[in-house]
Short mmCIF file of C-alpha atoms and ligand atoms in Angstrom, two decimals:
data_model
loop_
_atom_site.label_atom_id
_atom_site.label_comp_id
_atom_site.label_asym_id
_atom_site.label_seq_id
_atom_site.Cartn_x
_atom_site.Cartn_y
_atom_site.Cartn_z
CA MET A 1 -27.43 -4.44 18.03
CA MET A 2 -23.98 -4.59 16.40
CA LYS A 3 -21.07 -5.23 18.75
CA VAL A 4 -17.34 -5.81 18.35
CA ILE A 5 -14.44 -7.24 20.32
CA LYS A 6 -11.05 -5.87 19.27
CA ASN A 7 -7.43 -6.30 20.27
CA ILE A 8 -7.53 -10.11 20.35
CA GLY A 9 -3.90 -11.22 20.64
CA CYS A 10 -4.62 -14.76 19.45
CA LEU A 11 -7.96 -16.01 18.16
CA ALA A 12 -8.56 -19.75 17.64
CA GLN A 13 -11.48 -20.02 15.23
CA CYS A 14 -11.63 -23.83 15.54
CA LYS A 15 -13.33 -24.40 12.20
CA PRO A 16 -14.35 -27.98 11.39
CA ASP A 17 -11.94 -28.46 8.50
CA GLY A 18 -8.37 -29.70 8.74
CA THR A 19 -6.92 -32.13 11.27
CA GLN A 20 -7.28 -32.32 15.06
CA ALA A 21 -4.38 -29.85 15.29
CA ASP A 22 -5.86 -27.20 12.97
CA ILE A 23 -7.48 -24.55 15.14
CA HIS A 24 -7.21 -21.74 12.60
CA LEU A 25 -5.31 -19.07 14.50
CA LEU A 26 -5.62 -15.37 13.75
CA HIS A 27 -3.47 -12.69 15.39
CA LYS A 28 -4.49 -9.09 16.10
CA ALA A 29 -8.03 -10.12 15.36
CA ALA A 30 -11.59 -8.91 15.93
CA ILE A 31 -15.07 -10.41 16.02
CA VAL A 32 -18.20 -8.48 15.03
CA TRP A 33 -21.59 -9.81 16.08
CA GLN A 34 -25.18 -8.73 15.61
CA ASP A 35 -27.71 -9.75 18.24
CA ASP A 36 -26.87 -13.40 19.00
CA LYS A 37 -24.91 -14.24 15.82
CA ILE A 38 -21.41 -13.66 14.52
CA TYR A 39 -21.38 -11.25 11.58
CA TRP A 40 -17.67 -11.10 10.77
CA VAL A 41 -14.33 -12.51 12.02
CA GLY A 42 -10.87 -11.52 10.80
CA PRO A 43 -7.77 -9.39 11.25
CA GLN A 44 -8.65 -6.18 13.05
CA SER A 45 -7.15 -4.12 10.22
CA GLN A 46 -9.82 -5.49 7.89
CA ILE A 47 -13.03 -4.81 9.84
CA PRO A 48 -15.61 -3.92 7.16
CA GLU A 49 -16.07 -0.18 6.79
CA GLY A 50 -19.25 1.65 7.62
CA LEU A 51 -20.32 -0.49 10.59
CA ALA A 52 -21.64 1.36 13.64
CA PHE A 53 -21.08 -0.44 16.94
CA ASP A 54 -23.38 -0.20 19.95
CA GLU A 55 -20.70 -1.68 22.15
CA GLU A 56 -16.96 -2.38 21.96
CA LEU A 57 -14.99 -4.87 24.05
CA ASP A 58 -11.20 -4.90 24.36
CA ALA A 59 -9.55 -8.34 24.65
CA ASP A 60 -6.34 -6.75 25.99
CA ASN A 61 -4.20 -8.81 23.60
CA LYS A 62 -5.33 -12.11 25.18
CA LEU A 63 -6.43 -15.47 23.79
CA VAL A 64 -10.03 -15.84 22.54
CA LEU A 65 -11.67 -19.25 22.02
CA PRO A 66 -15.15 -20.50 21.22
CA GLY A 67 -17.10 -21.09 24.46
CA LEU A 68 -15.98 -24.48 25.80
CA ILE A 69 -18.31 -27.44 25.38
CA ASP A 70 -18.42 -30.25 27.95
CA CYS A 71 -20.00 -32.98 25.82
CA HIS A 72 -20.23 -35.72 28.51
CA THR A 73 -21.47 -35.22 32.08
CA HIS A 74 -23.73 -37.01 34.55
CA LEU A 75 -24.70 -33.72 36.20
CA ALA A 76 -27.74 -34.63 38.32
CA PHE A 77 -26.97 -37.00 41.19
CA GLY A 78 -27.78 -37.34 44.87
CA GLY A 79 -24.99 -37.57 47.44
CA TRP A 80 -21.32 -38.26 46.80
CA ARG A 81 -19.09 -41.37 47.05
CA GLN A 82 -15.94 -40.17 48.75
CA ASP A 83 -15.51 -43.42 50.69
CA GLU A 84 -15.22 -45.37 47.44
CA PHE A 85 -12.39 -43.01 46.52
CA GLU A 86 -10.54 -44.18 49.62
CA GLU A 87 -11.37 -47.83 48.83
CA ARG A 88 -9.89 -47.49 45.36
CA LEU A 89 -6.78 -45.91 46.80
CA ARG A 90 -6.48 -48.94 49.10
CA GLY A 91 -6.55 -51.23 46.07
CA LYS A 92 -10.21 -52.10 45.34
CA SER A 93 -11.15 -51.64 41.70
CA TYR A 94 -14.08 -49.58 40.40
CA LEU A 95 -15.79 -52.78 39.19
CA GLU A 96 -15.28 -54.65 42.51
CA ILE A 97 -16.96 -51.77 44.30
CA ALA A 98 -19.84 -51.88 41.80
CA GLU A 99 -20.25 -55.64 42.32
CA ARG A 100 -20.75 -55.25 46.08
CA GLY A 101 -23.60 -52.79 45.48
CA GLY A 102 -21.61 -49.57 45.65
CA GLY A 103 -20.87 -47.53 42.56
CA ILE A 104 -23.73 -46.40 40.35
CA GLN A 105 -26.29 -48.37 42.43
CA ALA A 106 -25.38 -46.36 45.54
CA THR A 107 -25.92 -43.09 43.69
CA VAL A 108 -29.26 -44.36 42.33
CA GLN A 109 -30.48 -44.76 45.93
CA ALA A 110 -29.27 -41.30 46.91
CA THR A 111 -30.77 -39.73 43.79
CA ARG A 112 -34.17 -41.36 44.28
CA ASN A 113 -34.17 -40.08 47.86
CA ALA A 114 -33.38 -36.51 46.84
CA SER A 115 -36.12 -34.02 45.98
CA LYS A 116 -36.30 -32.36 42.62
CA ALA A 117 -35.56 -28.96 44.17
CA GLU A 118 -32.52 -30.29 46.01
CA LEU A 119 -31.05 -31.87 42.85
CA SER A 120 -31.88 -28.87 40.74
CA ASN A 121 -30.13 -26.47 43.12
CA LYS A 122 -27.10 -28.72 43.23
CA CYS A 123 -26.94 -28.78 39.40
CA ARG A 124 -27.41 -25.02 39.24
CA GLY A 125 -24.40 -24.57 41.53
CA PHE A 126 -22.26 -26.85 39.34
CA LEU A 127 -23.31 -25.00 36.18
CA GLU A 128 -22.47 -21.65 37.71
CA GLN A 129 -18.97 -22.84 38.53
CA MET A 130 -18.55 -24.45 35.11
CA GLY A 131 -19.48 -21.10 33.58
CA ARG A 132 -16.57 -19.47 35.40
CA LEU A 133 -14.22 -21.90 33.66
CA GLY A 134 -15.40 -20.70 30.27
CA VAL A 135 -17.77 -23.60 29.67
CA THR A 136 -20.89 -22.39 27.81
CA THR A 137 -22.51 -25.69 26.74
CA VAL A 138 -22.99 -28.84 28.85
CA GLU A 139 -24.35 -32.24 27.88
CA CYS A 140 -26.26 -33.72 30.84
CA LYS A 141 -27.17 -37.39 31.20
CA SER A 142 -29.90 -38.88 33.31
CA GLY A 143 -29.14 -42.38 34.57
CA TYR A 144 -29.38 -42.27 38.36
CA GLY A 145 -33.18 -42.53 38.49
CA LEU A 146 -33.70 -45.82 36.64
CA SER A 147 -37.50 -45.84 36.86
CA THR A 148 -39.81 -43.97 34.53
CA GLU A 149 -40.78 -41.43 37.16
CA GLN A 150 -37.25 -40.89 38.46
CA GLU A 151 -35.65 -40.60 35.02
CA LEU A 152 -38.31 -38.06 33.97
CA LYS A 153 -37.53 -36.14 37.17
CA LEU A 154 -33.88 -35.77 36.15
CA LEU A 155 -34.64 -34.83 32.55
CA GLU A 156 -37.23 -32.27 33.69
CA ILE A 157 -34.57 -30.70 35.91
CA TYR A 158 -32.35 -30.34 32.84
CA ARG A 159 -35.19 -28.78 30.85
CA GLU A 160 -35.86 -26.22 33.58
CA LEU A 161 -32.17 -25.41 33.94
CA GLY A 162 -31.93 -24.91 30.18
CA GLN A 163 -34.62 -22.25 30.49
CA THR A 164 -33.43 -20.51 33.66
CA GLN A 165 -29.62 -20.27 33.53
CA PRO A 166 -27.38 -19.06 30.70
CA LEU A 167 -25.46 -22.19 29.62
CA THR A 168 -26.83 -24.40 26.83
CA ILE A 169 -27.99 -27.73 28.26
CA VAL A 170 -28.07 -30.80 26.00
CA PRO A 171 -30.10 -33.59 27.63
CA THR A 172 -29.30 -37.29 27.18
CA PHE A 173 -31.41 -40.24 28.38
CA LEU A 174 -29.23 -42.85 30.10
CA GLY A 175 -31.93 -45.11 31.55
CA ALA A 176 -29.66 -47.97 30.43
CA HIS A 177 -26.89 -47.03 32.87
CA ILE A 178 -27.17 -50.26 34.90
CA VAL A 179 -29.99 -52.68 35.70
CA PRO A 180 -31.31 -51.33 39.02
CA GLN A 181 -31.29 -53.51 42.14
CA GLU A 182 -35.00 -54.39 42.02
CA TYR A 183 -34.62 -55.94 38.53
CA LYS A 184 -31.30 -57.75 39.14
CA LYS A 185 -33.04 -61.14 39.19
CA ASN A 186 -35.00 -60.41 36.01
CA ARG A 187 -33.07 -58.04 33.80
CA ARG A 188 -35.37 -58.78 30.85
CA LEU A 189 -38.18 -56.97 32.70
CA TYR A 190 -36.03 -53.84 32.99
CA ILE A 191 -35.09 -53.93 29.32
CA ASP A 192 -38.79 -54.25 28.45
CA LEU A 193 -39.54 -51.29 30.71
CA LEU A 194 -36.84 -49.25 28.95
CA ILE A 195 -38.22 -50.12 25.53
CA ASN A 196 -41.95 -50.03 26.16
CA GLU A 197 -42.34 -47.34 28.77
CA MET A 198 -39.30 -45.22 29.57
CA LEU A 199 -38.09 -44.38 26.06
CA PRO A 200 -41.61 -43.58 24.77
CA ALA A 201 -42.29 -41.39 27.85
CA VAL A 202 -39.05 -39.46 27.33
CA CYS A 203 -39.68 -38.96 23.62
CA GLU A 204 -43.34 -37.98 24.00
CA ARG A 205 -42.27 -35.18 26.30
CA ASN A 206 -39.33 -34.27 24.07
CA LEU A 207 -37.01 -34.43 27.09
CA ALA A 208 -33.85 -35.79 25.45
CA ARG A 209 -31.86 -35.40 22.25
CA PHE A 210 -29.69 -38.49 22.76
CA CYS A 211 -29.95 -42.00 24.12
CA ASP A 212 -26.77 -43.32 25.74
CA ILE A 213 -25.99 -46.77 27.19
CA PHE A 214 -23.25 -48.24 29.38
CA ILE A 215 -21.84 -51.39 27.75
CA GLU A 216 -19.97 -53.37 30.40
CA ASP A 217 -20.22 -56.74 32.20
CA THR A 218 -21.80 -55.00 35.21
CA ALA A 219 -24.24 -53.03 33.02
CA PHE A 220 -25.52 -54.03 29.53
CA SER A 221 -24.22 -56.47 26.93
CA THR A 222 -23.53 -55.38 23.37
CA GLU A 223 -26.56 -57.41 22.20
CA GLU A 224 -28.87 -55.76 24.76
CA ALA A 225 -27.48 -52.38 23.77
CA ARG A 226 -28.25 -52.99 20.10
CA GLU A 227 -31.87 -53.82 20.91
CA ILE A 228 -32.39 -50.79 23.15
CA LEU A 229 -30.60 -48.33 20.88
CA ASN A 230 -32.54 -49.51 17.83
CA VAL A 231 -35.76 -48.56 19.61
CA ALA A 232 -34.29 -45.18 20.59
CA VAL A 233 -33.39 -44.48 16.96
CA LYS A 234 -36.92 -45.39 15.83
CA LEU A 235 -38.29 -42.92 18.38
CA GLY A 236 -36.10 -40.16 16.95
CA LEU A 237 -33.17 -40.03 19.37
CA LYS A 238 -29.55 -39.88 18.33
CA ILE A 239 -27.11 -42.32 19.86
CA LYS A 240 -24.14 -42.17 22.20
CA VAL A 241 -22.34 -45.15 23.74
CA HIS A 242 -20.17 -45.66 26.85
CA ALA A 243 -17.81 -48.02 25.03
CA ASP A 244 -14.70 -50.08 25.86
CA GLN A 245 -14.12 -48.41 29.24
CA PHE A 246 -12.96 -51.39 31.32
CA GLY A 247 -12.33 -53.89 28.53
CA ASP A 248 -12.81 -54.28 24.79
CA ASN A 249 -16.54 -55.07 24.67
CA SER A 250 -17.07 -54.19 21.00
CA GLY A 251 -18.92 -51.08 22.13
CA SER A 252 -17.11 -49.04 19.49
CA LEU A 253 -18.05 -51.50 16.76
CA LEU A 254 -21.71 -51.22 17.79
CA ALA A 255 -21.48 -47.41 17.91
CA ALA A 256 -20.08 -47.42 14.37
CA ASP A 257 -22.68 -49.89 13.16
CA LEU A 258 -25.57 -47.79 14.51
CA HIS A 259 -24.00 -44.52 13.28
CA ALA A 260 -23.83 -43.15 16.79
CA VAL A 261 -22.91 -39.49 17.12
CA SER A 262 -20.15 -40.37 19.60
CA ALA A 263 -18.43 -43.29 21.33
CA ASP A 264 -17.10 -42.33 24.74
CA HIS A 265 -14.30 -43.56 27.10
CA LEU A 266 -12.41 -45.95 24.72
CA GLU A 267 -9.62 -46.97 27.14
CA PHE A 268 -9.67 -50.50 25.65
CA ILE A 269 -10.68 -49.76 22.06
CA SER A 270 -9.32 -52.21 19.47
CA ASP A 271 -7.59 -51.18 16.24
CA GLY A 272 -10.67 -52.42 14.38
CA GLY A 273 -12.89 -50.31 16.62
CA ILE A 274 -10.87 -47.18 15.85
CA SER A 275 -11.10 -47.74 12.09
CA CYS A 276 -14.85 -48.42 12.22
CA LEU A 277 -15.56 -45.25 14.22
CA ALA A 278 -13.44 -43.17 11.84
CA GLN A 279 -15.07 -44.65 8.73
CA ASN A 280 -18.54 -43.93 10.09
CA SER A 281 -17.69 -40.38 11.25
CA VAL A 282 -18.39 -41.21 14.89
CA VAL A 283 -16.60 -38.75 17.20
CA GLY A 284 -14.45 -40.41 19.87
CA VAL A 285 -14.80 -38.80 23.31
CA ILE A 286 -11.91 -39.22 25.73
CA LEU A 287 -12.45 -38.67 29.45
CA PRO A 288 -9.06 -38.48 31.14
CA ILE A 289 -10.43 -37.49 34.57
CA ALA A 290 -12.29 -40.84 34.63
CA SER A 291 -9.16 -42.79 33.61
CA LEU A 292 -7.26 -41.02 36.39
CA TYR A 293 -9.83 -41.66 39.15
CA THR A 294 -10.42 -45.30 38.15
CA ARG A 295 -6.63 -45.65 38.10
CA GLN A 296 -6.55 -47.02 34.57
CA LYS A 297 -4.13 -46.40 31.78
CA ALA A 298 -5.34 -43.35 29.87
CA VAL A 299 -6.24 -43.49 26.19
CA ASP A 300 -3.26 -43.12 23.84
CA ALA A 301 -4.80 -40.33 21.82
CA ARG A 302 -2.16 -40.45 19.08
CA ARG A 303 -3.16 -44.03 18.23
CA LEU A 304 -6.71 -42.82 17.57
CA ILE A 305 -5.85 -39.59 15.77
CA ASP A 306 -3.41 -41.37 13.47
CA LYS A 307 -6.36 -43.43 12.22
CA LYS A 308 -8.23 -40.16 11.49
CA LEU A 309 -10.64 -40.39 14.40
CA LYS A 310 -11.91 -36.99 15.58
CA LEU A 311 -11.47 -36.71 19.35
CA ALA A 312 -13.52 -34.67 21.76
CA VAL A 313 -12.41 -34.19 25.37
CA ALA A 314 -14.94 -34.00 28.23
CA THR A 315 -15.08 -34.29 32.02
CA ASP A 316 -17.51 -37.23 32.52
CA PHE A 317 -18.44 -35.35 35.71
CA ASN A 318 -20.15 -37.84 38.08
CA PRO A 319 -19.82 -38.85 41.76
CA GLY A 320 -17.90 -42.07 41.06
CA SER A 321 -15.37 -42.20 38.27
CA ALA A 322 -14.95 -38.46 37.67
CA PRO A 323 -15.85 -36.20 40.61
CA SER A 324 -14.65 -32.98 38.95
CA PHE A 325 -16.50 -30.72 36.52
CA ASP A 326 -13.29 -28.92 35.57
CA LEU A 327 -13.03 -29.10 31.76
CA TYR A 328 -9.82 -27.07 31.91
CA LEU A 329 -8.34 -29.87 34.07
CA ALA A 330 -9.61 -32.49 31.60
CA LEU A 331 -7.89 -30.63 28.76
CA MET A 332 -4.60 -30.42 30.65
CA LEU A 333 -4.82 -34.17 31.41
CA ALA A 334 -5.70 -34.88 27.77
CA CYS A 335 -2.28 -33.42 27.04
CA ASN A 336 -0.26 -34.95 29.87
CA LEU A 337 -1.95 -38.37 30.10
CA CYS A 338 -3.26 -38.93 26.56
CA GLY A 339 -0.61 -37.10 24.56
CA LEU A 340 -2.69 -34.47 22.77
CA THR A 341 -1.01 -31.18 22.01
CA PRO A 342 -2.79 -28.13 23.47
CA ALA A 343 -4.17 -27.18 20.04
CA GLU A 344 -5.52 -30.71 19.54
CA ALA A 345 -7.10 -30.65 22.98
CA VAL A 346 -8.73 -27.27 22.25
CA LYS A 347 -10.29 -28.63 19.08
CA GLY A 348 -11.67 -31.44 21.27
CA ALA A 349 -13.54 -29.06 23.57
CA THR A 350 -14.85 -26.80 20.80
CA ILE A 351 -15.82 -27.88 17.29
CA TYR A 352 -15.37 -31.63 17.80
CA ALA A 353 -17.33 -31.46 21.05
CA ALA A 354 -20.06 -29.62 19.12
CA GLU A 355 -20.00 -32.42 16.54
CA ALA A 356 -20.32 -34.95 19.38
CA LEU A 357 -23.56 -33.13 20.30
CA ASP A 358 -24.75 -32.65 16.72
CA LEU A 359 -24.66 -28.88 17.28
CA SER A 360 -21.80 -27.88 14.98
CA ASP A 361 -24.17 -25.91 12.74
CA ARG A 362 -24.37 -23.23 15.47
CA LEU A 363 -21.67 -23.85 18.10
CA GLY A 364 -18.03 -24.83 18.48
CA SER A 365 -16.29 -22.45 16.06
CA LEU A 366 -16.07 -18.71 15.51
CA GLU A 367 -17.40 -18.08 12.02
CA PRO A 368 -20.03 -15.79 10.49
CA GLY A 369 -23.55 -17.16 11.02
CA LYS A 370 -22.70 -19.12 14.15
CA LEU A 371 -23.79 -18.05 17.63
CA ALA A 372 -21.68 -15.35 19.31
CA ASP A 373 -20.44 -17.75 21.99
CA PHE A 374 -16.84 -17.08 22.96
CA ILE A 375 -14.47 -16.60 25.90
CA ILE A 376 -11.41 -14.51 26.71
CA ILE A 377 -8.61 -16.50 28.36
CA ASP A 378 -5.86 -14.99 30.48
CA SER A 379 -3.04 -16.36 28.30
CA ALA A 380 -1.17 -15.39 25.17
CA ASP A 381 -1.76 -18.66 23.34
CA VAL A 382 -3.15 -22.20 23.81
CA ASN A 383 0.24 -23.69 24.69
CA HIS A 384 0.67 -21.26 27.57
CA TRP A 385 -2.93 -21.79 28.70
CA LEU A 386 -2.73 -25.59 29.10
CA TYR A 387 0.86 -25.58 30.34
CA HIS A 388 0.57 -22.96 33.09
CA PHE A 389 -2.38 -24.65 34.86
CA ARG A 390 -4.01 -22.40 37.45
CA PRO A 391 -7.40 -21.23 38.75
CA ASP A 392 -9.62 -18.62 37.12
CA THR A 393 -8.09 -18.38 33.66
CA CYS A 394 -11.38 -17.32 32.04
CA LEU A 395 -11.68 -13.53 32.05
CA LEU A 396 -15.01 -13.15 30.27
CA ALA A 397 -17.65 -15.29 28.60
CA VAL A 398 -20.15 -14.17 25.95
CA LYS A 399 -23.15 -16.40 25.24
CA ASN A 400 -25.61 -15.68 22.42
CA GLY A 401 -24.11 -12.20 22.11
CA LYS A 402 -24.37 -11.26 25.81
CA ILE A 403 -21.76 -11.23 28.58
CA ILE A 404 -22.67 -13.99 31.05
CA TYR A 405 -19.48 -13.99 33.12
CA GLN A 406 -16.74 -11.54 33.89
CA ARG A 407 -13.87 -12.28 36.30
CA GLN A 408 -13.73 -9.86 39.23
CA GLU A 409 -10.27 -8.31 39.58
O1 LIG B 501 -19.03 -42.61 32.69
N1 LIG B 501 -19.27 -45.72 33.15
C1 LIG B 501 -20.41 -45.48 33.51
N2 LIG B 501 -20.85 -44.36 34.06
C2 LIG B 501 -20.03 -43.35 34.62
C3 LIG B 501 -19.71 -43.61 36.04
C4 LIG B 501 -20.87 -43.36 36.88
C5 LIG B 501 -20.64 -43.55 38.34
O2 LIG B 501 -19.65 -44.17 38.76
O3 LIG B 501 -21.50 -43.08 39.09
C6 LIG B 501 -18.81 -43.10 33.78
O4 LIG B 501 -17.67 -43.38 34.15
FE1 LIG B 502 -19.94 -41.27 31.58
#
């Protein structure tokens, strides 16, 4: 099946080469794809001769981008924490709320109490709405189960969703989110459980591609993280780190040292941390919705980019620090709070987000051989898109060569 989309006003190919700002624009462009893969991309006037198309789409002179990739979410959780939102607005900090047993611990209780079907339906609803935003790939962390059985429950939900709805799901094991209440008095026991039981169970069942950890005074120390992540690497998982979110805890240095695929958050990253990540090709993931909701100073993206760090932008969707799954919002905030230009932000939700998920061989850019995974946006260019912020800007999404979403007029 050979198909074509013509009349693309502005096409951002988002190839890996160049700087954060290079999104490889083509005007009056077309994309040809065969089955699930891109066959040709270029100016419409140069479409190879002799091709017969089974279907033709018209982009109506609009903007076309690779399908957006949300490379950091905590999708499966029970309940919500709207009262903590009010507490923070009254002056309590995110960490103070965590210390009194709220925060992640509260969501762990609610998640354990929720059935698999209930959580799965909730996730399915989120994914459907993310799809309408033009998101076609979502990384999903466990981390609210915190026992072998409960963590497997969350990862199994992700596996089923990956098979039964159209978006690509990338599962991450975050059993080291915090030490759960029942192990507070003996954290060593929980670390042993992570190492000897949980990680092997996850890997045996092939339920995760990544192992992530939260490095923070209320969660895990850098030394504990090193021990746990070393085991994860031995078992075949790739590494991600929640690093330097509420203080400089050397999380970025550890991420660089262990050749993590990404280091995420980075509000308090040191100059040394930035250089180490860049030297070791670790992608930095900024999460401006989380900075906003925890009422912290957002990452100064220019400081990181100037040191040649590649930046991805994601939502961090979770019920505490980032209760929105709107990647379009995260991109707009990455501009207004972090100082990225729209083109730089777009690279952060396409090819660099694919690199943060180790999927850049098939996703994140529009080039021959990659998956036909692209969206039409109701704008003339990326500057207009992220400047004129409004609902429903995605007109159509194609995933693996097939239309999975079309805006109703
Ligand atoms: O990425 N920082 C750790 N984990 C999440 C917050 C999770 C929660 O508050 O429930 C984050 O911000
Ligand atoms: Fe997170």
